[in-house]
mmCIF file of C-alpha atoms and ligand atoms in Angstrom:
data_model
loop_
_atom_site.group_PDB
_atom_site.id
_atom_site.type_symbol
_atom_site.label_atom_id
_atom_site.label_comp_id
_atom_site.label_asym_id
_atom_site.label_seq_id
_atom_site.Cartn_x
_atom_site.Cartn_y
_atom_site.Cartn_z
ATOM 1 C CA MET A 1 -20.419 -52.314 -33.569
ATOM 2 C CA HIS A 2 -18.917 -51.950 -30.272
ATOM 3 C CA LEU A 3 -21.286 -52.356 -26.909
ATOM 4 C CA LEU A 4 -19.054 -52.681 -24.245
ATOM 5 C CA PHE A 5 -18.334 -49.538 -23.128
ATOM 6 C CA SER A 6 -19.897 -47.958 -20.084
ATOM 7 C CA LEU A 7 -21.796 -45.497 -20.946
ATOM 8 C CA SER A 8 -22.394 -43.975 -24.543
ATOM 9 C CA LEU A 9 -24.416 -41.132 -25.925
ATOM 10 C CA LEU A 10 -27.060 -42.239 -28.561
ATOM 11 C CA LEU A 11 -28.003 -39.516 -30.942
ATOM 12 C CA ALA A 12 -31.120 -40.482 -33.080
ATOM 13 C CA LEU A 13 -32.384 -38.659 -36.091
ATOM 14 C CA LEU A 14 -35.505 -39.732 -36.883
ATOM 15 C CA HIS A 15 -37.878 -38.814 -39.607
ATOM 16 C CA VAL A 16 -42.078 -37.709 -38.795
ATOM 17 C CA THR A 17 -44.071 -36.689 -41.646
ATOM 18 C CA SER A 18 -42.818 -34.061 -42.777
ATOM 19 C CA CYS A 19 -40.368 -32.454 -39.965
ATOM 20 C CA LEU A 20 -36.731 -33.970 -39.007
ATOM 21 C CA LEU A 21 -36.643 -34.858 -35.418
ATOM 22 C CA ILE A 22 -33.485 -34.735 -33.806
ATOM 23 C CA GLY A 23 -33.060 -36.459 -29.934
ATOM 24 C CA ALA A 24 -30.172 -36.564 -28.095
ATOM 25 C CA PHE A 25 -29.755 -39.289 -24.719
ATOM 26 C CA ASN A 26 -27.820 -40.807 -23.078
ATOM 27 C CA ILE A 27 -28.268 -44.694 -22.906
ATOM 28 C CA LYS A 28 -26.047 -45.333 -20.625
ATOM 29 C CA GLN A 29 -23.660 -48.697 -19.002
ATOM 30 C CA PHE A 30 -24.520 -50.427 -22.979
ATOM 31 C CA GLY A 31 -23.407 -53.485 -22.330
ATOM 32 C CA ASP A 32 -24.362 -57.265 -22.284
ATOM 33 C CA LYS A 33 -27.400 -56.739 -20.950
ATOM 34 C CA LYS A 34 -28.839 -54.357 -23.231
ATOM 35 C CA SER A 35 -26.980 -55.279 -26.145
ATOM 36 C CA SER A 36 -28.668 -58.515 -25.317
ATOM 37 C CA ASN A 37 -31.746 -57.921 -25.460
ATOM 38 C CA THR A 38 -33.671 -58.257 -28.498
ATOM 39 C CA SER A 39 -36.645 -55.621 -28.438
ATOM 40 C CA LEU A 40 -34.568 -53.313 -27.985
ATOM 41 C CA ILE A 41 -32.034 -54.376 -31.122
ATOM 42 C CA ASP A 42 -34.654 -55.073 -33.028
ATOM 43 C CA VAL A 43 -35.455 -50.614 -33.226
ATOM 44 C CA ILE A 44 -32.039 -50.112 -33.169
ATOM 45 C CA SER A 45 -30.788 -52.394 -36.253
ATOM 46 C CA THR A 46 -33.613 -49.901 -38.610
ATOM 47 C CA TYR A 47 -31.171 -47.105 -38.318
ATOM 48 C CA LYS A 48 -27.932 -46.564 -40.677
ATOM 49 C CA TYR A 49 -25.495 -46.259 -37.886
ATOM 50 C CA ILE A 50 -22.252 -43.973 -37.277
ATOM 51 C CA VAL A 51 -19.900 -44.247 -34.005
ATOM 52 C CA SER A 52 -17.001 -43.016 -32.648
ATOM 53 C CA GLU A 53 -13.987 -45.030 -31.444
ATOM 54 C CA PRO A 54 -13.709 -45.244 -27.543
ATOM 55 C CA LEU A 55 -12.760 -41.676 -25.929
ATOM 56 C CA GLY A 56 -11.637 -41.541 -22.624
ATOM 57 C CA ARG A 57 -8.390 -40.936 -20.201
ATOM 58 C CA SER A 58 -8.824 -43.587 -18.698
ATOM 59 C CA THR A 59 -9.918 -48.005 -18.977
ATOM 60 C CA TYR A 60 -13.135 -45.961 -18.428
ATOM 61 C CA GLN A 61 -14.785 -45.099 -21.937
ATOM 62 C CA GLU A 62 -17.030 -44.179 -24.280
ATOM 63 C CA GLN A 63 -18.597 -43.656 -27.090
ATOM 64 C CA TYR A 64 -20.370 -41.473 -29.184
ATOM 65 C CA LEU A 65 -23.112 -43.074 -31.756
ATOM 66 C CA PHE A 66 -25.577 -41.779 -34.518
ATOM 67 C CA LEU A 67 -28.758 -43.802 -35.134
ATOM 68 C CA TYR A 68 -29.957 -42.475 -38.427
ATOM 69 C CA THR A 69 -32.235 -42.604 -41.188
ATOM 70 C CA GLU A 70 -31.143 -43.090 -44.627
ATOM 71 C CA GLN A 71 -34.366 -41.812 -46.217
ATOM 72 C CA THR A 72 -33.766 -38.598 -44.211
ATOM 73 C CA VAL A 73 -30.432 -37.602 -43.867
ATOM 74 C CA SER A 74 -26.433 -39.152 -44.878
ATOM 75 C CA VAL A 75 -23.151 -38.167 -43.467
ATOM 76 C CA VAL A 76 -20.767 -36.171 -45.493
ATOM 77 C CA LYS A 77 -17.926 -35.806 -43.134
ATOM 78 C CA ASN A 78 -16.930 -36.675 -39.876
ATOM 79 C CA PHE A 79 -13.743 -36.216 -37.374
ATOM 80 C CA THR A 80 -13.013 -36.432 -33.423
ATOM 81 C CA TYR A 81 -12.321 -33.560 -32.131
ATOM 82 C CA ASP A 82 -8.215 -32.584 -31.446
ATOM 83 C CA ASP A 83 -8.162 -32.012 -28.330
ATOM 84 C CA LYS A 84 -5.171 -30.089 -27.336
ATOM 85 C CA MET A 85 -5.917 -28.568 -24.316
ATOM 86 C CA ASP A 86 -6.941 -31.828 -23.076
ATOM 87 C CA ALA A 87 -10.563 -30.102 -21.909
ATOM 88 C CA PHE A 88 -12.501 -32.922 -22.842
ATOM 89 C CA SER A 89 -12.978 -36.150 -21.061
ATOM 90 C CA ARG A 90 -14.785 -37.462 -24.177
ATOM 91 C CA GLU A 91 -13.773 -34.952 -26.786
ATOM 92 C CA PRO A 92 -16.347 -34.404 -29.750
ATOM 93 C CA PHE A 93 -17.228 -37.030 -32.242
ATOM 94 C CA VAL A 94 -18.312 -34.357 -34.719
ATOM 95 C CA VAL A 95 -20.330 -35.259 -37.688
ATOM 96 C CA ILE A 96 -21.539 -33.073 -41.297
ATOM 97 C CA LEU A 97 -25.117 -34.141 -42.562
ATOM 98 C CA THR A 98 -26.922 -33.549 -45.257
ATOM 99 C CA SER A 99 -30.695 -33.859 -45.544
ATOM 100 C CA THR A 100 -33.352 -34.658 -48.261
ATOM 101 C CA GLU A 101 -35.725 -32.433 -46.948
ATOM 102 C CA CYS A 102 -34.991 -28.856 -46.267
ATOM 103 C CA LEU A 103 -34.626 -27.681 -43.119
ATOM 104 C CA THR A 104 -35.390 -23.546 -41.212
ATOM 105 C CA TYR A 105 -34.852 -23.208 -37.723
ATOM 106 C CA PRO A 106 -35.067 -26.048 -35.444
ATOM 107 C CA LYS A 107 -37.115 -26.022 -32.540
ATOM 108 C CA ALA A 108 -37.239 -28.115 -29.324
ATOM 109 C CA LEU A 109 -40.190 -29.825 -28.864
ATOM 110 C CA ASN A 110 -38.652 -30.554 -25.548
ATOM 111 C CA TRP A 111 -36.458 -31.403 -23.492
ATOM 112 C CA SER A 112 -35.092 -34.525 -25.557
ATOM 113 C CA LEU A 113 -36.205 -34.255 -29.054
ATOM 114 C CA VAL A 114 -35.435 -31.062 -31.720
ATOM 115 C CA SER A 115 -37.577 -30.180 -34.772
ATOM 116 C CA PHE A 116 -36.709 -28.982 -38.272
ATOM 117 C CA LEU A 117 -39.883 -27.573 -39.879
ATOM 118 C CA SER A 118 -39.289 -27.632 -43.102
ATOM 119 C CA CYS A 119 -38.921 -25.358 -45.517
ATOM 120 C CA SER A 120 -37.894 -22.001 -46.813
ATOM 121 C CA PRO A 121 -34.478 -20.981 -46.547
ATOM 122 C CA ALA A 122 -33.723 -24.627 -46.966
ATOM 123 C CA VAL A 123 -30.728 -25.512 -44.632
ATOM 124 C CA LYS A 124 -29.162 -29.001 -46.289
ATOM 125 C CA ASP A 125 -26.077 -29.405 -44.509
ATOM 126 C CA PHE A 126 -25.639 -29.296 -41.189
ATOM 127 C CA VAL A 127 -23.392 -30.160 -37.943
ATOM 128 C CA LEU A 128 -24.191 -31.778 -34.897
ATOM 129 C CA ILE A 129 -21.611 -31.517 -31.788
ATOM 130 C CA PRO A 130 -22.141 -33.804 -29.193
ATOM 131 C CA GLN A 131 -20.494 -33.697 -25.718
ATOM 132 C CA HIS A 132 -21.177 -35.418 -22.653
ATOM 133 C CA THR A 133 -19.398 -33.861 -20.336
ATOM 134 C CA SER A 134 -18.068 -35.061 -16.542
ATOM 135 C CA PRO A 135 -20.049 -33.421 -14.151
ATOM 136 C CA ASP A 136 -16.976 -32.894 -11.735
ATOM 137 C CA SER A 137 -15.853 -30.508 -15.457
ATOM 138 C CA ALA A 138 -19.230 -29.995 -16.786
ATOM 139 C CA VAL A 139 -18.696 -26.149 -16.534
ATOM 140 C CA LYS A 140 -15.049 -26.245 -18.532
ATOM 141 C CA GLU A 141 -16.044 -28.736 -20.938
ATOM 142 C CA VAL A 142 -19.302 -26.621 -22.324
ATOM 143 C CA ASN A 143 -16.841 -23.693 -22.372
ATOM 144 C CA SER A 144 -14.768 -25.416 -24.623
ATOM 145 C CA LEU A 145 -18.143 -25.790 -26.832
ATOM 146 C CA PHE A 146 -17.484 -22.654 -27.825
ATOM 147 C CA ASP A 147 -13.456 -23.826 -29.288
ATOM 148 C CA VAL A 148 -15.348 -26.857 -31.147
ATOM 149 C CA VAL A 149 -17.403 -24.866 -32.812
ATOM 150 C CA THR A 150 -14.572 -22.730 -34.106
ATOM 151 C CA ASP A 151 -12.841 -25.520 -35.346
ATOM 152 C CA VAL A 152 -16.745 -26.264 -37.202
ATOM 153 C CA ARG A 153 -16.991 -23.140 -38.598
ATOM 154 C CA ALA A 154 -12.877 -22.875 -40.331
ATOM 155 C CA ARG A 155 -13.322 -26.551 -41.494
ATOM 156 C CA TRP A 156 -16.258 -26.640 -43.047
ATOM 157 C CA ASN A 157 -16.955 -22.675 -43.231
ATOM 158 C CA THR A 158 -21.380 -23.728 -41.875
ATOM 159 C CA ASN A 159 -23.375 -22.408 -39.541
ATOM 160 C CA ASN A 160 -25.377 -24.483 -39.066
ATOM 161 C CA ILE A 161 -24.437 -26.063 -35.725
ATOM 162 C CA LEU A 162 -26.037 -27.614 -33.129
ATOM 163 C CA LEU A 163 -24.886 -28.668 -29.548
ATOM 164 C CA MET A 164 -25.879 -31.485 -28.164
ATOM 165 C CA GLY A 165 -25.798 -32.944 -24.394
ATOM 166 C CA ASP A 166 -25.342 -34.739 -22.080
ATOM 167 C CA PHE A 167 -23.998 -31.638 -20.471
ATOM 168 C CA ASN A 168 -24.760 -32.045 -16.814
ATOM 169 C CA ALA A 169 -24.819 -28.033 -17.111
ATOM 170 C CA GLY A 170 -27.267 -28.259 -14.088
ATOM 171 C CA CYS A 171 -27.593 -29.759 -10.493
ATOM 172 C CA SER A 172 -24.071 -28.329 -8.236
ATOM 173 C CA TYR A 173 -22.163 -29.110 -11.905
ATOM 174 C CA VAL A 174 -23.216 -25.540 -13.090
ATOM 175 C CA SER A 175 -24.070 -23.025 -10.606
ATOM 176 C CA GLY A 176 -25.647 -20.069 -11.754
ATOM 177 C CA ALA A 177 -22.651 -18.089 -10.769
ATOM 178 C CA ASP A 178 -20.902 -20.054 -13.256
ATOM 179 C CA TRP A 179 -22.448 -19.284 -16.714
ATOM 180 C CA GLN A 180 -20.282 -15.875 -17.116
ATOM 181 C CA GLN A 181 -17.689 -18.117 -17.404
ATOM 182 C CA ILE A 182 -19.224 -20.432 -20.514
ATOM 183 C CA ARG A 183 -19.133 -18.842 -23.381
ATOM 184 C CA LEU A 184 -21.667 -20.557 -25.244
ATOM 185 C CA PHE A 185 -23.703 -18.225 -23.056
ATOM 186 C CA THR A 186 -22.462 -14.928 -22.957
ATOM 187 C CA ASP A 187 -21.911 -15.062 -26.239
ATOM 188 C CA LYS A 188 -25.222 -14.201 -27.455
ATOM 189 C CA SER A 189 -24.953 -15.298 -31.034
ATOM 190 C CA PHE A 190 -26.090 -19.151 -29.919
ATOM 191 C CA HIS A 191 -28.870 -19.932 -29.221
ATOM 192 C CA TRP A 192 -30.260 -21.976 -26.108
ATOM 193 C CA LEU A 193 -33.744 -24.195 -27.596
ATOM 194 C CA ILE A 194 -34.469 -26.055 -24.125
ATOM 195 C CA LYS A 195 -35.154 -23.294 -21.966
ATOM 196 C CA ASP A 196 -33.481 -22.549 -18.497
ATOM 197 C CA ASP A 197 -37.132 -23.555 -16.380
ATOM 198 C CA VAL A 198 -37.178 -26.753 -17.976
ATOM 199 C CA ASP A 199 -36.226 -29.369 -15.778
ATOM 200 C CA THR A 200 -33.624 -31.715 -17.346
ATOM 201 C CA THR A 201 -32.445 -32.605 -14.649
ATOM 202 C CA ASP A 202 -31.585 -36.248 -12.977
ATOM 203 C CA CYS A 203 -29.452 -34.556 -9.612
ATOM 204 C CA GLY A 204 -27.530 -37.352 -8.420
ATOM 205 C CA HIS A 205 -27.637 -39.900 -11.836
ATOM 206 C CA SER A 206 -24.830 -38.150 -13.713
HETATM 207 C C1 LIG B 301 -35.762 -54.679 -23.334
HETATM 208 O O1 LIG B 301 -35.924 -53.218 -23.662
HETATM 209 C C2 LIG B 301 -36.990 -53.002 -23.472
HETATM 210 C C3 LIG B 301 -37.363 -51.291 -24.470
HETATM 211 O O2 LIG B 301 -36.974 -51.480 -25.132
HETATM 212 C C4 LIG B 301 -37.999 -53.146 -22.009
HETATM 213 O O3 LIG B 301 -39.632 -52.540 -21.844
HETATM 214 C C5 LIG B 301 -36.836 -54.470 -21.429
HETATM 215 O O4 LIG B 301 -37.851 -54.569 -20.578
HETATM 216 C C6 LIG B 301 -35.793 -54.936 -22.039
HETATM 217 N N1 LIG B 301 -36.291 -56.665 -21.235
HETATM 218 C C7 LIG B 301 -35.105 -56.807 -20.933
HETATM 219 C C8 LIG B 301 -35.339 -58.686 -20.654
HETATM 220 O O5 LIG B 301 -34.269 -55.841 -20.002
HETATM 221 C C1 LIG B 302 -14.967 -40.523 -40.935
HETATM 222 O O1 LIG B 302 -14.113 -39.855 -40.933
HETATM 223 C C2 LIG B 302 -13.152 -40.438 -42.019
HETATM 224 C C3 LIG B 302 -10.976 -39.502 -41.739
HETATM 225 O O2 LIG B 302 -12.118 -38.605 -42.518
HETATM 226 C C4 LIG B 302 -12.686 -41.461 -42.732
HETATM 227 O O3 LIG B 302 -11.666 -42.139 -43.165
HETATM 228 C C5 LIG B 302 -14.433 -41.981 -42.528
HETATM 229 O O4 LIG B 302 -14.700 -43.289 -43.538
HETATM 230 C C6 LIG B 302 -15.490 -41.710 -41.762
HETATM 231 N N1 LIG B 302 -16.556 -42.236 -41.941
HETATM 232 C C7 LIG B 302 -17.794 -42.627 -42.056
HETATM 233 C C8 LIG B 302 -18.724 -43.585 -41.699
HETATM 234 O O5 LIG B 302 -17.859 -41.448 -43.468
HETATM 235 C C1 LIG B 303 -41.181 -35.304 -26.455
HETATM 236 O O1 LIG B 303 -42.112 -35.010 -27.323
HETATM 237 C C2 LIG B 303 -42.414 -35.754 -28.482
HETATM 238 C C3 LIG B 303 -43.340 -35.301 -29.345
HETATM 239 O O2 LIG B 303 -44.268 -34.693 -29.009
HETATM 240 C C4 LIG B 303 -42.838 -36.899 -27.587
HETATM 241 O O3 LIG B 303 -43.403 -38.000 -28.949
HETATM 242 C C5 LIG B 303 -42.261 -37.409 -26.611
HETATM 243 O O4 LIG B 303 -42.477 -38.677 -26.071
HETATM 244 C C6 LIG B 303 -41.776 -36.556 -25.694
HETATM 245 N N1 LIG B 303 -40.734 -36.664 -24.910
HETATM 246 C C7 LIG B 303 -40.612 -36.048 -23.434
HETATM 247 C C8 LIG B 303 -39.678 -36.558 -22.328
HETATM 248 O O5 LIG B 303 -41.865 -35.830 -22.938
#
């Protein structure tokens, strides 16, 4: 596992009793210091993983890392979004997973964790689209996730798709009026699991 890139988004799939939990967070500067922390590595190394290539337009690059428990899910396919319009600094690394659990509609427990409660109607395969936007182009990048969803639907013929940030969709990066330019917001077939009144922001740190 490459550990030496400046910043990564970490997506963890945890199995807790009878539901599947999914969380996404920015682990920021996962370099020598964090990767030599044995208590941290002891925890991380109990998971299986799939990781993207280093992504970025310059020498500053990031990776998307999915950690998951093998008893609960397995990775079926993956691809890195073909970003022809160069909309993203770090184009999404998309995975489709299959679960041993039967899943229903997801619900947010809080700003960082989503749970899928069992059971019918069952969803077995689901897609995760991660995205860490560049704060200064967050409006454009969040809007462009619509095109990634369109690509995934055509490619894998599924609508079981969960998009996960760090979207930087707050602070001064995405303001009230900007939402009208964001198709994930204006197209009401998308459901936002984390409500607008939840404080997910840490303005000043991207
Ligand atoms: C190692 O990581 C843990 C969190 O998992 C943290 O509490 C601890 O302070 C870190 N140790 C060092 C030496 O950075
Ligand atoms: C990801 O997809 C590529 C291209 O299809 C494939 O070669 C690779 O084995 C996949 N990686 C994993 C871990 O499934
Ligand atoms: C989110 O909810 C989970 C499950 O209840 C809890 O363990 C975790 O600490 C919560 N995280 C935050 C950031 O509130």
